[in-house]
PDB file of C-alpha atoms in Angstrom:
ATOM      1  CA  MET A   1      45.356  15.175  11.483  1.00 58.00           C
ATOM      2  CA  LYS A   2      41.874  16.394  12.386  1.00 54.00           C
ATOM      3  CA  GLU A   3      38.946  13.960  12.116  1.00 59.00           C
ATOM      4  CA  THR A   4      41.260  10.993  11.840  1.00 84.00           C
ATOM      5  CA  LYS A   5      40.993   8.059  14.208  1.00 85.00           C
ATOM      6  CA  LEU A   6      44.431   8.867  15.621  1.00 89.00           C
ATOM      7  CA  PHE A   7      43.367  12.405  16.325  1.00 89.00           C
ATOM      8  CA  LYS A   8      40.141  11.220  18.020  1.00 90.00           C
ATOM      9  CA  ASN A   9      42.092   8.829  20.214  1.00 91.00           C
ATOM     10  CA  ILE A  10      44.575  11.527  21.230  1.00 93.00           C
ATOM     11  CA  LYS A  11      41.676  13.924  21.937  1.00 93.00           C
ATOM     12  CA  ASN A  12      40.000  11.291  24.141  1.00 94.00           C
ATOM     13  CA  ILE A  13      43.273  10.488  25.951  1.00 95.00           C
ATOM     14  CA  ILE A  14      43.966  14.138  26.745  1.00 95.00           C
ATOM     15  CA  GLU A  15      40.338  14.670  27.811  1.00 94.00           C
ATOM     16  CA  ALA A  16      40.583  11.633  30.096  1.00 95.00           C
ATOM     17  CA  LEU A  17      43.754  13.033  31.627  1.00 94.00           C
ATOM     18  CA  SER A  18      42.031  16.341  32.242  1.00 94.00           C
ATOM     19  CA  LYS A  19      39.188  14.553  34.100  1.00 94.00           C
ATOM     20  CA  HIS A  20      41.214  11.882  35.813  1.00 94.00           C
ATOM     21  CA  GLU A  21      40.940  11.874  39.607  1.00 93.00           C
ATOM     22  CA  ASP A  22      44.659  11.183  39.914  1.00 93.00           C
ATOM     23  CA  SER A  23      46.468  14.539  40.118  1.00 91.00           C
ATOM     24  CA  SER A  24      49.518  13.011  38.498  1.00 94.00           C
ATOM     25  CA  ALA A  25      47.614  13.350  35.194  1.00 94.00           C
ATOM     26  CA  ILE A  26      48.544  17.076  35.222  1.00 94.00           C
ATOM     27  CA  GLU A  27      52.230  16.201  35.297  1.00 94.00           C
ATOM     28  CA  VAL A  28      51.725  13.873  32.339  1.00 94.00           C
ATOM     29  CA  LEU A  29      49.945  16.615  30.385  1.00 94.00           C
ATOM     30  CA  GLU A  30      52.705  19.089  31.175  1.00 93.00           C
ATOM     31  CA  ARG A  31      55.549  16.708  30.390  1.00 93.00           C
ATOM     32  CA  ILE A  32      54.147  15.105  27.167  1.00 92.00           C
ATOM     33  CA  GLY A  33      51.404  17.374  25.856  1.00 91.00           C
ATOM     34  CA  THR A  34      52.917  20.829  26.189  1.00 90.00           C
ATOM     35  CA  ASN A  35      56.229  19.620  24.691  1.00 88.00           C
ATOM     36  CA  CYS A  36      54.676  17.990  21.622  1.00 90.00           C
ATOM     37  CA  ASP A  37      55.635  19.284  18.205  1.00 88.00           C
ATOM     38  CA  SER A  38      52.046  19.180  17.022  1.00 89.00           C
ATOM     39  CA  ASP A  39      50.084  22.399  17.442  1.00 89.00           C
ATOM     40  CA  GLU A  40      46.871  20.407  17.753  1.00 90.00           C
ATOM     41  CA  VAL A  41      48.229  18.333  20.640  1.00 92.00           C
ATOM     42  CA  ARG A  42      49.557  21.424  22.392  1.00 92.00           C
ATOM     43  CA  SER A  43      46.231  23.210  21.932  1.00 92.00           C
ATOM     44  CA  LEU A  44      44.336  20.188  23.261  1.00 93.00           C
ATOM     45  CA  THR A  45      46.717  19.900  26.188  1.00 94.00           C
ATOM     46  CA  ALA A  46      46.309  23.599  27.101  1.00 94.00           C
ATOM     47  CA  SER A  47      42.530  23.295  26.916  1.00 94.00           C
ATOM     48  CA  ALA A  48      42.705  20.152  29.119  1.00 95.00           C
ATOM     49  CA  LEU A  49      44.775  21.973  31.691  1.00 95.00           C
ATOM     50  CA  VAL A  50      42.392  24.919  31.705  1.00 95.00           C
ATOM     51  CA  ASN A  51      39.339  22.686  32.037  1.00 94.00           C
ATOM     52  CA  ARG A  52      41.000  20.847  34.905  1.00 94.00           C
ATOM     53  CA  ASN A  53      40.691  24.231  36.656  1.00 94.00           C
ATOM     54  CA  THR A  54      43.126  23.590  39.474  1.00 94.00           C
ATOM     55  CA  PRO A  55      45.915  25.939  40.706  1.00 94.00           C
ATOM     56  CA  GLU A  56      48.551  23.533  39.397  1.00 94.00           C
ATOM     57  CA  SER A  57      47.007  23.136  35.937  1.00 94.00           C
ATOM     58  CA  LEU A  58      46.222  26.847  35.430  1.00 94.00           C
ATOM     59  CA  SER A  59      49.685  27.840  36.698  1.00 93.00           C
ATOM     60  CA  ILE A  60      51.243  25.745  33.935  1.00 93.00           C
ATOM     61  CA  VAL A  61      49.033  27.431  31.261  1.00 93.00           C
ATOM     62  CA  ILE A  62      49.395  30.961  32.539  1.00 92.00           C
ATOM     63  CA  LEU A  63      52.759  31.273  34.228  1.00 91.00           C
ATOM     64  CA  SER A  64      55.007  28.478  32.908  1.00 89.00           C
ATOM     65  CA  LYS A  65      57.899  29.642  30.767  1.00 88.00           C
ATOM     66  CA  GLY A  66      58.099  27.962  27.395  1.00 86.00           C
ATOM     67  CA  LYS A  67      54.776  26.113  27.898  1.00 87.00           C
ATOM     68  CA  GLY A  68      52.271  28.853  28.832  1.00 89.00           C
ATOM     69  CA  ILE A  69      50.204  31.300  26.812  1.00 90.00           C
ATOM     70  CA  ASN A  70      53.135  33.681  26.358  1.00 88.00           C
ATOM     71  CA  ASP A  71      55.156  31.101  24.471  1.00 88.00           C
ATOM     72  CA  MET A  72      52.364  29.514  22.480  1.00 89.00           C
ATOM     73  CA  ASN A  73      51.835  30.368  18.823  1.00 88.00           C
ATOM     74  CA  THR A  74      49.043  32.804  18.150  1.00 90.00           C
ATOM     75  CA  GLY A  75      46.342  30.298  17.286  1.00 89.00           C
ATOM     76  CA  VAL A  76      46.958  28.047  20.261  1.00 90.00           C
ATOM     77  CA  ALA A  77      47.247  31.064  22.609  1.00 92.00           C
ATOM     78  CA  MET A  78      43.946  32.523  21.384  1.00 92.00           C
ATOM     79  CA  THR A  79      42.215  29.188  21.847  1.00 92.00           C
ATOM     80  CA  THR A  80      43.616  28.821  25.352  1.00 93.00           C
ATOM     81  CA  ILE A  81      42.632  32.354  26.369  1.00 93.00           C
ATOM     82  CA  ASN A  82      39.153  31.693  25.034  1.00 93.00           C
ATOM     83  CA  ASP A  83      38.974  28.512  27.179  1.00 94.00           C
ATOM     84  CA  ILE A  84      40.022  30.481  30.250  1.00 94.00           C
ATOM     85  CA  LEU A  85      37.366  33.125  29.556  1.00 93.00           C
ATOM     86  CA  SER A  86      34.774  30.355  29.096  1.00 93.00           C
ATOM     87  CA  LEU A  87      35.360  28.834  32.540  1.00 93.00           C
ATOM     88  CA  GLN A  88      32.259  28.650  34.721  1.00 92.00           C
ATOM     89  CA  ASP A  89      34.323  29.112  37.854  1.00 92.00           C
ATOM     90  CA  LYS A  90      36.986  31.745  37.176  1.00 92.00           C
ATOM     91  CA  ALA A  91      38.044  32.185  40.798  1.00 93.00           C
ATOM     92  CA  ILE A  92      41.205  30.122  40.577  1.00 94.00           C
ATOM     93  CA  ALA A  93      42.216  31.641  37.270  1.00 93.00           C
ATOM     94  CA  MET A  94      41.628  35.174  38.600  1.00 93.00           C
ATOM     95  CA  LYS A  95      43.736  34.454  41.701  1.00 93.00           C
ATOM     96  CA  ILE A  96      46.625  33.147  39.621  1.00 93.00           C
ATOM     97  CA  LEU A  97      46.477  36.191  37.292  1.00 92.00           C
ATOM     98  CA  ASN A  98      46.344  38.596  40.277  1.00 91.00           C
ATOM     99  CA  ASP A  99      49.272  36.842  41.966  1.00 91.00           C
ATOM    100  CA  ALA A 100      51.309  36.765  38.750  1.00 88.00           C
ATOM    101  CA  ALA A 101      52.422  40.399  39.230  1.00 83.00           C
ATOM    102  CA  GLY A 102      54.063  39.605  42.556  1.00 85.00           C
ATOM    103  CA  THR A 103      55.872  36.435  41.506  1.00 84.00           C
ATOM    104  CA  ASP A 104      59.375  36.118  40.205  1.00 84.00           C
ATOM    105  CA  ILE A 105      58.668  35.374  36.542  1.00 86.00           C
ATOM    106  CA  ASP A 106      59.580  36.948  33.249  1.00 88.00           C
ATOM    107  CA  GLU A 107      58.126  40.372  32.528  1.00 90.00           C
ATOM    108  CA  GLU A 108      56.648  39.168  29.248  1.00 90.00           C
ATOM    109  CA  ILE A 109      54.694  36.506  31.131  1.00 91.00           C
ATOM    110  CA  LYS A 110      53.490  39.124  33.653  1.00 91.00           C
ATOM    111  CA  GLU A 111      52.353  41.353  30.703  1.00 91.00           C
ATOM    112  CA  THR A 112      50.458  38.501  29.110  1.00 90.00           C
ATOM    113  CA  ALA A 113      48.829  37.688  32.470  1.00 91.00           C
ATOM    114  CA  ARG A 114      47.691  41.298  32.832  1.00 91.00           C
ATOM    115  CA  SER A 115      46.172  41.209  29.336  1.00 92.00           C
ATOM    116  CA  VAL A 116      44.252  38.032  30.129  1.00 92.00           C
ATOM    117  CA  GLN A 117      43.175  39.525  33.461  1.00 91.00           C
ATOM    118  CA  ALA A 118      41.791  42.585  31.597  1.00 92.00           C
ATOM    119  CA  LEU A 119      39.916  40.315  29.172  1.00 91.00           C
ATOM    120  CA  MET A 120      38.417  38.382  32.059  1.00 89.00           C
ATOM    121  CA  ALA A 121      37.321  41.596  33.723  1.00 88.00           C
ATOM    122  CA  LEU A 122      35.590  42.630  30.488  1.00 86.00           C
ATOM    123  CA  SER A 123      33.972  39.254  29.881  1.00 79.00           C
TER     124      SER A 123
ATOM    125  CA  MET P   1     -60.622 -75.046 -25.591  1.00 50.00           C
ATOM    126  CA  GLU P   2     -61.851 -72.347 -27.868  1.00 52.00           C
ATOM    127  CA  LYS P   3     -59.686 -69.301 -27.925  1.00 56.00           C
ATOM    128  CA  ILE P   4     -61.307 -65.974 -27.270  1.00 57.00           C
ATOM    129  CA  SER P   5     -60.704 -63.458 -29.947  1.00 59.00           C
ATOM    130  CA  ILE P   6     -62.414 -60.360 -31.105  1.00 57.00           C
ATOM    131  CA  ASN P   7     -63.005 -61.793 -34.649  1.00 58.00           C
ATOM    132  CA  SER P   8     -64.466 -65.053 -33.462  1.00 56.00           C
ATOM    133  CA  THR P   9     -66.569 -63.266 -30.940  1.00 55.00           C
ATOM    134  CA  SER P  10     -68.056 -60.918 -33.497  1.00 55.00           C
ATOM    135  CA  LYS P  11     -68.731 -63.714 -36.022  1.00 56.00           C
ATOM    136  CA  ASN P  12     -70.228 -66.263 -33.721  1.00 58.00           C
ATOM    137  CA  ILE P  13     -72.018 -63.977 -31.344  1.00 55.00           C
ATOM    138  CA  PHE P  14     -75.452 -65.370 -32.240  1.00 53.00           C
ATOM    139  CA  ARG P  15     -74.408 -68.944 -32.479  1.00 56.00           C
ATOM    140  CA  ALA P  16     -72.661 -68.693 -29.119  1.00 52.00           C
ATOM    141  CA  ALA P  17     -75.864 -67.456 -27.607  1.00 51.00           C
ATOM    142  CA  THR P  18     -77.686 -70.610 -28.780  1.00 51.00           C
ATOM    143  CA  LYS P  19     -75.097 -72.848 -27.197  1.00 51.00           C
ATOM    144  CA  ARG P  20     -75.505 -71.277 -23.839  1.00 51.00           C
ATOM    145  CA  VAL P  21     -77.592 -74.116 -22.373  1.00 49.00           C
ATOM    146  CA  GLU P  22     -75.308 -76.966 -23.212  1.00 49.00           C
ATOM    147  CA  ASN P  23     -72.241 -75.045 -22.316  1.00 49.00           C
ATOM    148  CA  ASN P  24     -73.747 -74.216 -18.977  1.00 49.00           C
ATOM    149  CA  GLN P  25     -73.600 -77.857 -18.103  1.00 51.00           C
ATOM    150  CA  THR P  26     -69.911 -77.635 -17.532  1.00 54.00           C
ATOM    151  CA  ASN P  27     -70.102 -74.057 -16.224  1.00 55.00           C
ATOM    152  CA  PRO P  28     -72.734 -73.885 -13.571  1.00 58.00           C
ATOM    153  CA  PHE P  29     -72.034 -70.258 -12.824  1.00 58.00           C
ATOM    154  CA  GLY P  30     -72.703 -69.196 -16.481  1.00 59.00           C
ATOM    155  CA  VAL P  31     -70.085 -66.587 -16.461  1.00 60.00           C
ATOM    156  CA  SER P  32     -69.922 -64.654 -19.695  1.00 64.00           C
ATOM    157  CA  PHE P  33     -67.181 -62.605 -21.135  1.00 62.00           C
ATOM    158  CA  LYS P  34     -67.959 -59.992 -23.731  1.00 64.00           C
ATOM    159  CA  GLY P  35     -71.269 -61.641 -24.529  1.00 68.00           C
ATOM    160  CA  LYS P  36     -69.832 -65.175 -24.806  1.00 67.00           C
ATOM    161  CA  ILE P  37     -70.471 -67.719 -22.168  1.00 64.00           C
ATOM    162  CA  LEU P  38     -67.250 -69.011 -20.784  1.00 60.00           C
ATOM    163  CA  THR P  39     -66.795 -72.734 -20.453  1.00 59.00           C
ATOM    164  CA  ALA P  40     -65.368 -74.486 -17.536  1.00 54.00           C
ATOM    165  CA  ASP P  41     -62.154 -74.962 -19.427  1.00 56.00           C
ATOM    166  CA  VAL P  42     -61.400 -71.400 -18.794  1.00 55.00           C
ATOM    167  CA  PHE P  43     -61.154 -72.046 -15.072  1.00 55.00           C
ATOM    168  CA  GLU P  44     -59.997 -75.596 -15.050  1.00 54.00           C
ATOM    169  CA  ASN P  45     -57.551 -77.140 -17.341  1.00 56.00           C
ATOM    170  CA  LYS P  46     -58.449 -80.769 -17.508  1.00 55.00           C
ATOM    171  CA  GLN P  47     -55.398 -81.566 -19.483  1.00 56.00           C
ATOM    172  CA  ALA P  48     -52.953 -79.605 -17.413  1.00 55.00           C
ATOM    173  CA  LYS P  49     -49.536 -79.837 -18.613  1.00 58.00           C
ATOM    174  CA  LYS P  50     -47.125 -81.599 -16.401  1.00 60.00           C
ATOM    175  CA  ILE P  51     -44.348 -79.383 -15.258  1.00 60.00           C
ATOM    176  CA  ASN P  52     -40.981 -80.652 -16.305  1.00 63.00           C
ATOM    177  CA  PHE P  53     -38.977 -79.953 -13.211  1.00 62.00           C
ATOM    178  CA  THR P  54     -35.868 -81.383 -14.652  1.00 64.00           C
ATOM    179  CA  GLY P  55     -36.072 -78.943 -17.568  1.00 65.00           C
ATOM    180  CA  ILE P  56     -36.707 -76.112 -15.211  1.00 66.00           C
ATOM    181  CA  SER P  57     -33.874 -77.135 -13.041  1.00 68.00           C
ATOM    182  CA  SER P  58     -31.540 -77.337 -16.057  1.00 73.00           C
ATOM    183  CA  ILE P  59     -32.694 -73.892 -17.156  1.00 73.00           C
ATOM    184  CA  LYS P  60     -32.259 -72.640 -13.663  1.00 71.00           C
ATOM    185  CA  SER P  61     -28.849 -74.187 -13.386  1.00 75.00           C
ATOM    186  CA  LYS P  62     -27.922 -72.634 -16.702  1.00 74.00           C
ATOM    187  CA  MET P  63     -29.223 -69.277 -15.504  1.00 74.00           C
ATOM    188  CA  LEU P  64     -27.425 -69.748 -12.252  1.00 73.00           C
ATOM    189  CA  SER P  65     -24.259 -70.711 -14.062  1.00 74.00           C
ATOM    190  CA  SER P  66     -24.663 -67.766 -16.357  1.00 74.00           C
ATOM    191  CA  ALA P  67     -25.296 -65.548 -13.413  1.00 73.00           C
ATOM    192  CA  ILE P  68     -22.297 -66.982 -11.633  1.00 72.00           C
ATOM    193  CA  VAL P  69     -20.149 -66.569 -14.716  1.00 69.00           C
ATOM    194  CA  GLY P  70     -21.463 -63.043 -15.143  1.00 71.00           C
ATOM    195  CA  SER P  71     -20.863 -62.302 -11.522  1.00 69.00           C
ATOM    196  CA  ILE P  72     -17.414 -63.841 -11.794  1.00 71.00           C
ATOM    197  CA  ASN P  73     -16.731 -61.677 -14.781  1.00 72.00           C
ATOM    198  CA  ASP P  74     -18.068 -58.669 -12.923  1.00 74.00           C
ATOM    199  CA  PHE P  75     -16.018 -59.641  -9.893  1.00 73.00           C
ATOM    200  CA  ALA P  76     -12.893 -60.093 -11.982  1.00 76.00           C
ATOM    201  CA  SER P  77     -13.391 -56.766 -13.645  1.00 80.00           C
ATOM    202  CA  GLU P  78     -14.043 -55.182 -10.281  1.00 79.00           C
ATOM    203  CA  ILE P  79     -10.891 -56.777  -8.873  1.00 81.00           C
ATOM    204  CA  SER P  80      -8.888 -55.586 -11.857  1.00 82.00           C
ATOM    205  CA  THR P  81     -10.373 -52.086 -11.428  1.00 84.00           C
ATOM    206  CA  ARG P  82      -9.508 -52.087  -7.757  1.00 82.00           C
ATOM    207  CA  LEU P  83      -6.077 -53.469  -8.471  1.00 84.00           C
ATOM    208  CA  ASN P  84      -5.571 -50.653 -10.972  1.00 85.00           C
ATOM    209  CA  SER P  85      -6.745 -48.133  -8.459  1.00 84.00           C
ATOM    210  CA  ILE P  86      -4.397 -49.670  -5.869  1.00 84.00           C
ATOM    211  CA  ALA P  87      -1.558 -49.524  -8.362  1.00 85.00           C
ATOM    212  CA  ASN P  88      -2.414 -45.956  -9.168  1.00 87.00           C
ATOM    213  CA  PHE P  89      -2.543 -45.175  -5.458  1.00 84.00           C
ATOM    214  CA  GLY P  90       0.856 -46.801  -4.942  1.00 84.00           C
ATOM    215  CA  ARG P  91       2.259 -44.922  -7.907  1.00 84.00           C
ATOM    216  CA  ARG P  92       0.857 -41.693  -6.516  1.00 83.00           C
ATOM    217  CA  ILE P  93       2.296 -42.490  -3.087  1.00 83.00           C
ATOM    218  CA  ARG P  94       5.680 -43.177  -4.656  1.00 81.00           C
ATOM    219  CA  GLN P  95       5.521 -39.901  -6.585  1.00 83.00           C
ATOM    220  CA  ASN P  96       4.452 -38.079  -3.441  1.00 82.00           C
ATOM    221  CA  ALA P  97       7.213 -39.784  -1.469  1.00 82.00           C
ATOM    222  CA  SER P  98       9.772 -38.733  -4.043  1.00 80.00           C
ATOM    223  CA  SER P  99       8.406 -35.193  -4.081  1.00 82.00           C
ATOM    224  CA  ILE P 100       8.444 -35.189  -0.273  1.00 82.00           C
ATOM    225  CA  GLY P 101      12.001 -36.407  -0.387  1.00 82.00           C
ATOM    226  CA  ASN P 102      12.868 -33.563  -2.773  1.00 84.00           C
ATOM    227  CA  GLN P 103      11.087 -31.085  -0.531  1.00 84.00           C
ATOM    228  CA  ILE P 104      12.917 -32.446   2.515  1.00 86.00           C
ATOM    229  CA  SER P 105      16.280 -32.151   0.792  1.00 85.00           C
ATOM    230  CA  GLU P 106      15.373 -28.647  -0.418  1.00 87.00           C
ATOM    231  CA  THR P 107      14.307 -27.662   3.090  1.00 87.00           C
ATOM    232  CA  TRP P 108      17.505 -29.149   4.475  1.00 87.00           C
ATOM    233  CA  ASN P 109      19.544 -27.123   1.993  1.00 87.00           C
ATOM    234  CA  ARG P 110      17.651 -23.997   2.976  1.00 87.00           C
ATOM    235  CA  ALA P 111      18.188 -24.765   6.676  1.00 87.00           C
ATOM    236  CA  ASP P 112      21.866 -25.376   5.964  1.00 86.00           C
ATOM    237  CA  ALA P 113      22.161 -22.012   4.142  1.00 87.00           C
ATOM    238  CA  TRP P 114      20.192 -20.321   6.941  1.00 85.00           C
ATOM    239  CA  TRP P 115      22.509 -21.845   9.559  1.00 85.00           C
ATOM    240  CA  GLU P 116      25.524 -20.800   7.535  1.00 84.00           C
ATOM    241  CA  SER P 117      24.185 -17.217   7.320  1.00 83.00           C
ATOM    242  CA  ILE P 118      23.590 -17.253  11.094  1.00 83.00           C
ATOM    243  CA  ARG P 119      27.158 -18.448  11.667  1.00 80.00           C
ATOM    244  CA  GLN P 120      28.487 -15.770   9.357  1.00 82.00           C
ATOM    245  CA  ARG P 121      26.342 -13.206  11.143  1.00 82.00           C
ATOM    246  CA  GLU P 122      27.661 -14.432  14.467  1.00 79.00           C
ATOM    247  CA  VAL P 123      31.221 -14.151  13.197  1.00 80.00           C
ATOM    248  CA  MET P 124      30.467 -10.638  11.908  1.00 78.00           C
ATOM    249  CA  ASP P 125      28.881  -9.735  15.245  1.00 79.00           C
ATOM    250  CA  LEU P 126      31.946 -11.065  17.046  1.00 76.00           C
ATOM    251  CA  VAL P 127      34.209  -9.042  14.768  1.00 76.00           C
ATOM    252  CA  LYS P 128      32.018  -5.989  15.264  1.00 72.00           C
ATOM    253  CA  SER P 129      31.957  -6.440  19.020  1.00 69.00           C
ATOM    254  CA  GLY P 130      35.708  -6.913  18.981  1.00 68.00           C
ATOM    255  CA  MET P 131      36.060  -3.744  16.920  1.00 66.00           C
ATOM    256  CA  SER P 132      33.665  -1.867  19.132  1.00 63.00           C
ATOM    257  CA  ARG P 133      35.577  -3.036  22.171  1.00 60.00           C
ATOM    258  CA  PHE P 134      38.784  -1.870  20.503  1.00 59.00           C
ATOM    259  CA  LYS P 135      37.045   1.382  19.675  1.00 59.00           C
ATOM    260  CA  ASP P 136      35.670   1.710  23.183  1.00 70.00           C
ATOM    261  CA  GLU P 137      39.153   1.210  24.552  1.00 81.00           C
ATOM    262  CA  TYR P 138      39.813   4.853  23.682  1.00 86.00           C
ATOM    263  CA  SER P 139      36.526   6.201  24.907  1.00 89.00           C
ATOM    264  CA  VAL P 140      36.889   8.753  27.705  1.00 91.00           C
ATOM    265  CA  SER P 141      34.787   6.678  30.100  1.00 90.00           C
ATOM    266  CA  ASN P 142      36.999   3.619  29.636  1.00 90.00           C
ATOM    267  CA  LEU P 143      40.187   5.649  29.782  1.00 92.00           C
ATOM    268  CA  LEU P 144      39.118   7.156  33.099  1.00 92.00           C
ATOM    269  CA  LYS P 145      38.989   3.641  34.593  1.00 91.00           C
ATOM    270  CA  GLN P 146      42.646   3.090  33.819  1.00 92.00           C
ATOM    271  CA  PRO P 147      45.638   4.301  35.796  1.00 94.00           C
ATOM    272  CA  VAL P 148      47.419   7.409  34.633  1.00 94.00           C
ATOM    273  CA  ALA P 149      50.533   5.404  33.758  1.00 94.00           C
ATOM    274  CA  ASN P 150      48.620   3.401  31.152  1.00 94.00           C
ATOM    275  CA  ILE P 151      47.048   6.550  29.709  1.00 94.00           C
ATOM    276  CA  GLU P 152      50.491   8.144  29.551  1.00 94.00           C
ATOM    277  CA  GLU P 153      51.749   5.128  27.511  1.00 94.00           C
ATOM    278  CA  MET P 154      48.831   5.507  25.138  1.00 93.00           C
ATOM    279  CA  LEU P 155      49.444   9.207  24.717  1.00 93.00           C
ATOM    280  CA  THR P 156      53.157   8.659  24.059  1.00 93.00           C
ATOM    281  CA  SER P 157      52.518   5.921  21.517  1.00 92.00           C
ATOM    282  CA  HIS P 158      49.906   7.975  19.686  1.00 91.00           C
ATOM    283  CA  ILE P 159      52.158  11.068  19.572  1.00 91.00           C
ATOM    284  CA  SER P 160      54.942   8.935  18.202  1.00 90.00           C
ATOM    285  CA  MET P 161      52.543   7.822  15.479  1.00 89.00           C
ATOM    286  CA  ILE P 162      51.989  11.461  14.542  1.00 83.00           C
ATOM    287  CA  ASN P 163      55.694  12.027  14.181  1.00 73.00           C
ATOM    288  CA  ALA P 164      56.228   8.802  12.252  1.00 73.00           C
TER     289      ALA P 164
END
């Protein structure tokens, strides 16, 4: 699908949702993008949510069950972690990762959050 | 009157000298010419011929008529020459006019082709602008101007195209 006009349009739409001033764009990304069958669309959606860099968007990527890093396939998860590590302002991401240990979420998700936190500390 | 000639002068040179006295009677000035005394007849023609004015006038009229006829012939030839030149000029003008007409029609055809190319170019520009507008519809800057609901519809339709 890469380099096709359809792919370029989807990429632009997801990027527009990541930059849109309306916060309801995050809900659209979560509802449509993260549930898409296509790995490319899910990867783009995760990157868009990371780049949005808000507590809501990063919570979906890091802590959400079935949609977050823990449940992504290896390639998409690695790309998303790389996007998190590439953030200019990591404060929100660090806070979410620190708070993950104290929240009522699956242990697997907490383990993944700790791994990402360690990577961020090293980066 | 005795004619003066070189032969007669050389032969009668001595005899002429003896006649000087009597000849001087009619020539009081005694003018000589090449050793011979000239008589008065040289200066005065006693039997002067009468001028025939009628003959002269007829000759003159003939000459005049001839001149007139000649001038008429010249005039006629000049007129025919000028007429020919006028005809040539007219012919040239007609040829030039036809060539100008051909050039005008050729220029018109070129202008028509040029106008047609402009129209085609305009149509192509319109198509391109329409395509670019369609293309720009999915640019990030244009998408950001639209409400999220519209963008959601676009995303849904595009994802459905992937699955199709």
